[in-house]
Amino acid sequence: MAAPQNIPQTMEPALDGENAGISRPSDAIGDGDGNNDNSTQDGSSSLAKCARDVATPLAHMPYDDQLEHKKNSIMQMLKKLTRNARKACPNGVSLPEWILRSREIGGLPCELEGILESPLRNGYRNKCEFSVGYSLQGKPTVGFMLGNFREGVTAVEEPLGCPNVSSVACKYASIFQEFLQQSGLPIWNRFKNTGFWRQLTVREGRLPRKAADIAIPEAHISEVMLIVQVSSLGFDDDMITIELRGLAHAFTTGAAGSAPPLPLTALVIQDHQGLSNVAPADAPLRTLLLPNANGGSEVQATSNVAEARIHDYISNLRFSISPTAFFQVNTLAAEKLYSLAGDWAGLGPDSLLFDICCGTGTIGLTLADRVGMVVGIEMNASAVSDAHRNAEINGIKNCRFVCAKAEDVIGSLLKEYLDVPQKEGEQLNASEIRDKEIAIVEVNNAPMDDVLDSSKNPIHDLGNGEGASGHSENDGQEIQSQLQKSCPSKEGSSSMLHFKNVVAIVDPPRGGLHPTVIKVLRTHSRVRRLVYISCNPETLVANAIELCTPSPEKVEKGNRNRAWRKMSSAGLARHRVKSMPISEPFRPVKSVAVDLFPHTSHCEMVMLLER
């Protein structure tokens, strides 16, 4: 969503989505690196006034005005969907009813049912990424960068005054900043790509809350995981060991010395050598020992990063969160989001729910009691491990999680569950699933302790590429073949389930759904309802153009037009429609915005598509 016109777009880091290499790009506030690495030279025209301007550019507006601003921005984006879908309609094919009806509702493709406000407006973020750098005065600082690295910005300012950051996160940034004043290892230099200390991530787990609990949100933070990103290449191992031991002591004593004392559950070191602070999913992680606050013997020792976890609650379900796993940064607003998605999906005991880009399983698990079966797809192995654990923690048995790229397996999964002929007299009503031992099935039936070891399971070898670029078409076919072999046999119970209602809920990264996923969803006639949750309305519009535009009478094949490199996302979608196999299109039914990110120009959007 476009930022307000009086606020430079480069000022605001990506706030909603999560880590590259997982099921969605970085969602952390002030992460300011990667493709939006905001670092500046003094006096640069891109230099913001303060960190508050960078992280929360709408904080100067009353909250009601913020909501109205976001609603208007989304309306303009939705009108773009109508215009582009009209252009994409093939010659000789009648315009669909929803495009004709758009004239009656101001050019919108469907009704926009307003914007749902966040229950918590300040201190709501349960995850913040703080850059390590130097202030305008040259002081080592942990906080947010004041501009964009591409324009030479390197100044960092402390996060104090940013209303979406909790006081707990601010205090840990301050403790780390004080430690850096006397550290013998250098701070990362973004111009020279050298240095050791790079970034601090603070992840918070909170207790179950009631409506009255939100007055003092920090009081309900019960667990904290700290993730310190470093670049160890070229530094002496003994020196690193000494520094990390000192870091653990600084965090422990600082937490104990605060009033009230700060929770500290885990301290994780992430070793990353890349130019950007956005680390890949397989960046090495290690858990540090946490000493007693008084400097005594160590009370925790583990080399297994899987033990580094915190917990949070959504809809009274307890969720285990590992260091790099995706979890919505505004927990109370996420409850609203997931409940709404479930309501719009029209779920029932005979429903089969595909949770695409499922992360740690939050959507599917919160809706599991409303359906017969949930099948979650997620490419990040750590997140799949969390999803499995979360199902076990909450005693949920009607969920299955597949660790693979959605574009590689969605076709095979739909075929497995929906295209297999049923043996006469052997159908199992989906409403009986919860009483059966179908439970959670992992790919290749491998123990989830092995899910992080791709050498034990080829389907978990996710490659280094994004989307289809990471592997060849043959690789994708091989993965699908392995998936089919790993799934329960046609004689098994999962193939004999009878689902009257097949629904997909998609919650993709900021880049949207992979073209292969769009194609499979569009061409599989049993999927009648699709709930699209988007942190980037621009890509929702592009995906909806492909899903909702009527098929041409004759499909273009072998189109090698390379002009797509210069196309907008909507223009590229119009181009892809020409080669979409003849199939029944979806239609936009209704949409709504959910404000997960008060004080920023971002919000989540939900659209219901049916056919």
Short mmCIF file of C-alpha atoms in Angstrom, two decimals, residues 391-587:
data_model
loop_
_atom_site.label_atom_id
_atom_site.label_comp_id
_atom_site.label_asym_id
_atom_site.label_seq_id
_atom_site.Cartn_x
_atom_site.Cartn_y
_atom_site.Cartn_z
CA ALA A 391 -0.64 -29.48 16.71
CA GLU A 392 0.68 -31.86 19.37
CA ILE A 393 0.67 -29.18 22.08
CA ASN A 394 -2.99 -28.44 21.42
CA GLY A 395 -4.10 -32.05 20.84
CA ILE A 396 -5.18 -31.39 17.25
CA LYS A 397 -5.24 -34.55 15.15
CA ASN A 398 -6.91 -33.59 11.87
CA CYS A 399 -3.98 -31.64 10.39
CA ARG A 400 -1.22 -32.63 8.01
CA PHE A 401 1.77 -30.46 7.15
CA VAL A 402 3.90 -30.88 4.04
CA CYS A 403 7.37 -29.34 3.86
CA ALA A 404 7.89 -28.23 0.25
CA LYS A 405 7.37 -25.29 -2.05
CA ALA A 406 3.68 -24.94 -2.75
CA GLU A 407 4.25 -24.79 -6.50
CA ASP A 408 5.96 -28.21 -6.36
CA VAL A 409 3.28 -30.14 -4.46
CA ILE A 410 -0.09 -28.40 -4.65
CA GLY A 411 -1.05 -30.31 -7.79
CA SER A 412 -0.17 -33.69 -6.31
CA LEU A 413 -1.98 -32.96 -3.05
CA LEU A 414 -5.16 -31.89 -4.80
CA LYS A 415 -4.96 -35.03 -6.92
CA GLU A 416 -4.38 -37.21 -3.88
CA TYR A 417 -7.34 -35.92 -1.91
CA LEU A 418 -9.84 -35.08 -4.63
CA ASP A 419 -9.12 -37.07 -7.79
CA VAL A 420 -8.71 -40.61 -6.41
CA PRO A 421 -11.79 -42.79 -7.16
CA GLN A 422 -13.46 -43.98 -3.99
CA LYS A 423 -14.02 -47.67 -3.41
CA GLU A 424 -17.66 -48.49 -3.09
CA GLY A 425 -18.76 -48.76 0.51
CA GLU A 426 -15.42 -47.50 1.87
CA GLN A 427 -15.99 -43.75 2.09
CA LEU A 428 -15.25 -42.18 5.45
CA ASN A 429 -17.23 -39.10 6.34
CA ALA A 430 -14.85 -36.23 7.08
CA SER A 431 -16.75 -35.32 10.24
CA GLU A 432 -15.44 -38.54 11.82
CA ILE A 433 -11.77 -37.62 11.33
CA ARG A 434 -11.22 -36.25 14.79
CA ASP A 435 -12.07 -39.63 16.27
CA LYS A 436 -9.64 -41.46 14.00
CA GLU A 437 -5.89 -41.83 14.19
CA ILE A 438 -5.26 -40.01 10.91
CA ALA A 439 -3.46 -37.34 12.92
CA ILE A 440 -0.59 -35.38 11.45
CA VAL A 441 1.32 -36.92 8.57
CA GLU A 442 4.80 -35.72 7.69
CA VAL A 443 6.35 -36.03 4.26
CA ASN A 444 7.90 -39.48 3.84
CA ASN A 445 6.51 -40.26 7.32
CA ALA A 446 9.85 -39.08 8.69
CA PRO A 447 10.16 -38.20 12.39
CA MET A 448 9.81 -34.46 12.83
CA ASP A 449 13.11 -34.40 14.65
CA ASP A 450 14.62 -35.18 11.26
CA VAL A 451 12.69 -32.53 9.38
CA LEU A 452 15.53 -30.06 9.74
CA ASP A 453 17.98 -32.52 8.22
CA SER A 454 17.36 -32.38 4.50
CA SER A 455 19.80 -35.21 3.91
CA LYS A 456 17.28 -37.62 5.47
CA ASN A 457 14.42 -36.40 3.31
CA PRO A 458 14.94 -35.11 -0.23
CA ILE A 459 11.65 -33.26 -0.22
CA HIS A 460 12.97 -31.01 2.52
CA ASP A 461 15.90 -29.90 0.35
CA LEU A 462 14.44 -26.55 -0.54
CA GLY A 463 17.26 -25.29 -2.72
CA ASN A 464 18.57 -21.75 -2.82
CA GLY A 465 16.23 -20.23 -5.38
CA GLU A 466 12.96 -18.42 -5.06
CA GLY A 467 9.93 -19.98 -6.67
CA ALA A 468 10.61 -21.87 -9.83
CA SER A 469 14.02 -20.30 -10.27
CA GLY A 470 15.58 -22.52 -7.65
CA HIS A 471 15.23 -25.74 -9.56
CA SER A 472 14.35 -27.15 -12.96
CA GLU A 473 10.98 -28.45 -14.07
CA ASN A 474 12.32 -31.99 -13.75
CA ASP A 475 13.25 -31.27 -10.15
CA GLY A 476 9.65 -30.26 -9.45
CA GLN A 477 8.34 -33.41 -11.09
CA GLU A 478 10.72 -35.51 -9.01
CA ILE A 479 9.50 -33.87 -5.81
CA GLN A 480 5.89 -34.51 -6.78
CA SER A 481 6.73 -38.14 -7.49
CA GLN A 482 8.40 -38.46 -4.08
CA LEU A 483 5.41 -36.82 -2.42
CA GLN A 484 3.00 -39.26 -4.03
CA LYS A 485 5.13 -42.17 -2.85
CA SER A 486 5.32 -40.73 0.66
CA CYS A 487 1.61 -40.07 1.07
CA PRO A 488 -0.76 -42.71 2.40
CA SER A 489 -1.65 -45.29 -0.20
CA LYS A 490 -4.89 -45.23 -2.08
CA GLU A 491 -6.00 -48.00 0.23
CA GLY A 492 -5.22 -45.74 3.22
CA SER A 493 -7.77 -43.68 5.07
CA SER A 494 -6.84 -40.26 3.70
CA SER A 495 -7.72 -41.28 0.14
CA MET A 496 -11.14 -42.56 1.24
CA LEU A 497 -12.30 -39.36 2.92
CA HIS A 498 -15.34 -37.71 1.43
CA PHE A 499 -15.22 -33.91 1.44
CA LYS A 500 -18.23 -31.98 0.21
CA ASN A 501 -16.52 -28.60 0.54
CA VAL A 502 -12.97 -27.86 -0.60
CA VAL A 503 -11.55 -24.49 0.46
CA ALA A 504 -8.13 -22.92 0.11
CA ILE A 505 -6.80 -20.16 2.35
CA VAL A 506 -3.63 -18.58 1.01
CA ASP A 507 -1.36 -16.27 2.99
CA PRO A 508 1.60 -15.75 0.66
CA PRO A 509 4.74 -13.61 1.00
CA ARG A 510 4.81 -10.05 -0.28
CA GLY A 511 5.64 -11.32 -3.76
CA GLY A 512 2.31 -13.16 -3.94
CA LEU A 513 1.51 -16.66 -5.11
CA HIS A 514 3.77 -18.53 -7.50
CA PRO A 515 2.26 -18.72 -11.04
CA THR A 516 2.11 -22.51 -10.80
CA VAL A 517 0.01 -22.32 -7.62
CA ILE A 518 -2.36 -19.85 -9.29
CA LYS A 519 -2.68 -22.11 -12.30
CA VAL A 520 -3.45 -25.21 -10.22
CA LEU A 521 -6.03 -23.43 -8.07
CA ARG A 522 -7.65 -21.92 -11.14
CA THR A 523 -7.86 -25.15 -13.11
CA HIS A 524 -8.95 -27.52 -10.31
CA SER A 525 -12.73 -27.35 -10.45
CA ARG A 526 -13.30 -28.82 -6.97
CA VAL A 527 -11.80 -25.74 -5.31
CA ARG A 528 -14.88 -23.51 -5.25
CA ARG A 529 -13.88 -21.00 -2.59
CA LEU A 530 -10.58 -19.21 -2.01
CA VAL A 531 -9.78 -16.82 0.85
CA TYR A 532 -6.77 -14.67 -0.02
CA ILE A 533 -4.94 -12.99 2.88
CA SER A 534 -2.42 -10.43 1.70
CA CYS A 535 0.16 -8.20 3.32
CA ASN A 536 0.73 -6.55 -0.07
CA PRO A 537 -2.44 -5.44 -1.93
CA GLU A 538 -0.37 -4.85 -5.08
CA THR A 539 0.34 -8.57 -5.50
CA LEU A 540 -3.17 -9.54 -4.43
CA VAL A 541 -4.45 -7.46 -7.35
CA ALA A 542 -2.05 -9.18 -9.75
CA ASN A 543 -2.98 -12.68 -8.53
CA ALA A 544 -6.71 -11.88 -8.61
CA ILE A 545 -6.44 -10.77 -12.25
CA GLU A 546 -5.20 -14.25 -13.18
CA LEU A 547 -7.74 -16.01 -10.99
CA CYS A 548 -10.80 -13.98 -12.01
CA THR A 549 -10.36 -13.11 -15.69
CA PRO A 550 -12.35 -15.29 -18.15
CA SER A 551 -10.39 -17.80 -20.22
CA PRO A 552 -9.69 -16.99 -23.87
CA GLU A 553 -11.39 -19.07 -26.54
CA LYS A 554 -7.95 -20.13 -27.73
CA VAL A 555 -5.01 -20.42 -25.34
CA GLU A 556 -1.73 -18.92 -26.50
CA LYS A 557 1.18 -21.32 -26.36
CA GLY A 558 4.89 -20.84 -26.62
CA ASN A 559 4.73 -17.12 -25.95
CA ARG A 560 8.33 -16.02 -25.55
CA ASN A 561 7.71 -12.30 -25.23
CA ARG A 562 10.49 -10.97 -23.01
CA ALA A 563 8.85 -7.60 -22.50
CA TRP A 564 7.54 -8.94 -19.17
CA ARG A 565 10.78 -7.80 -17.57
CA LYS A 566 9.56 -4.21 -17.83
CA MET A 567 5.92 -4.88 -16.97
CA SER A 568 4.15 -3.91 -13.77
CA SER A 569 2.79 -6.75 -11.66
CA ALA A 570 -0.70 -6.10 -13.03
CA GLY A 571 0.59 -5.94 -16.59
CA LEU A 572 2.42 -9.22 -16.16
CA ALA A 573 -0.75 -10.79 -14.78
CA ARG A 574 -2.69 -9.64 -17.86
CA HIS A 575 0.01 -11.22 -20.02
CA ARG A 576 -0.20 -14.54 -18.15
CA VAL A 577 -3.98 -14.69 -18.50
CA LYS A 578 -3.50 -15.22 -22.24
CA SER A 579 -1.87 -18.60 -21.62
CA MET A 580 -4.12 -19.69 -18.75
CA PRO A 581 -5.72 -23.08 -19.55
CA ILE A 582 -9.42 -22.85 -20.28
CA SER A 583 -11.11 -23.04 -16.90
CA GLU A 584 -13.88 -21.50 -14.84
CA PRO A 585 -12.68 -18.23 -13.31
CA PHE A 586 -13.26 -17.11 -9.73
CA ARG A 587 -15.09 -13.89 -8.97
#
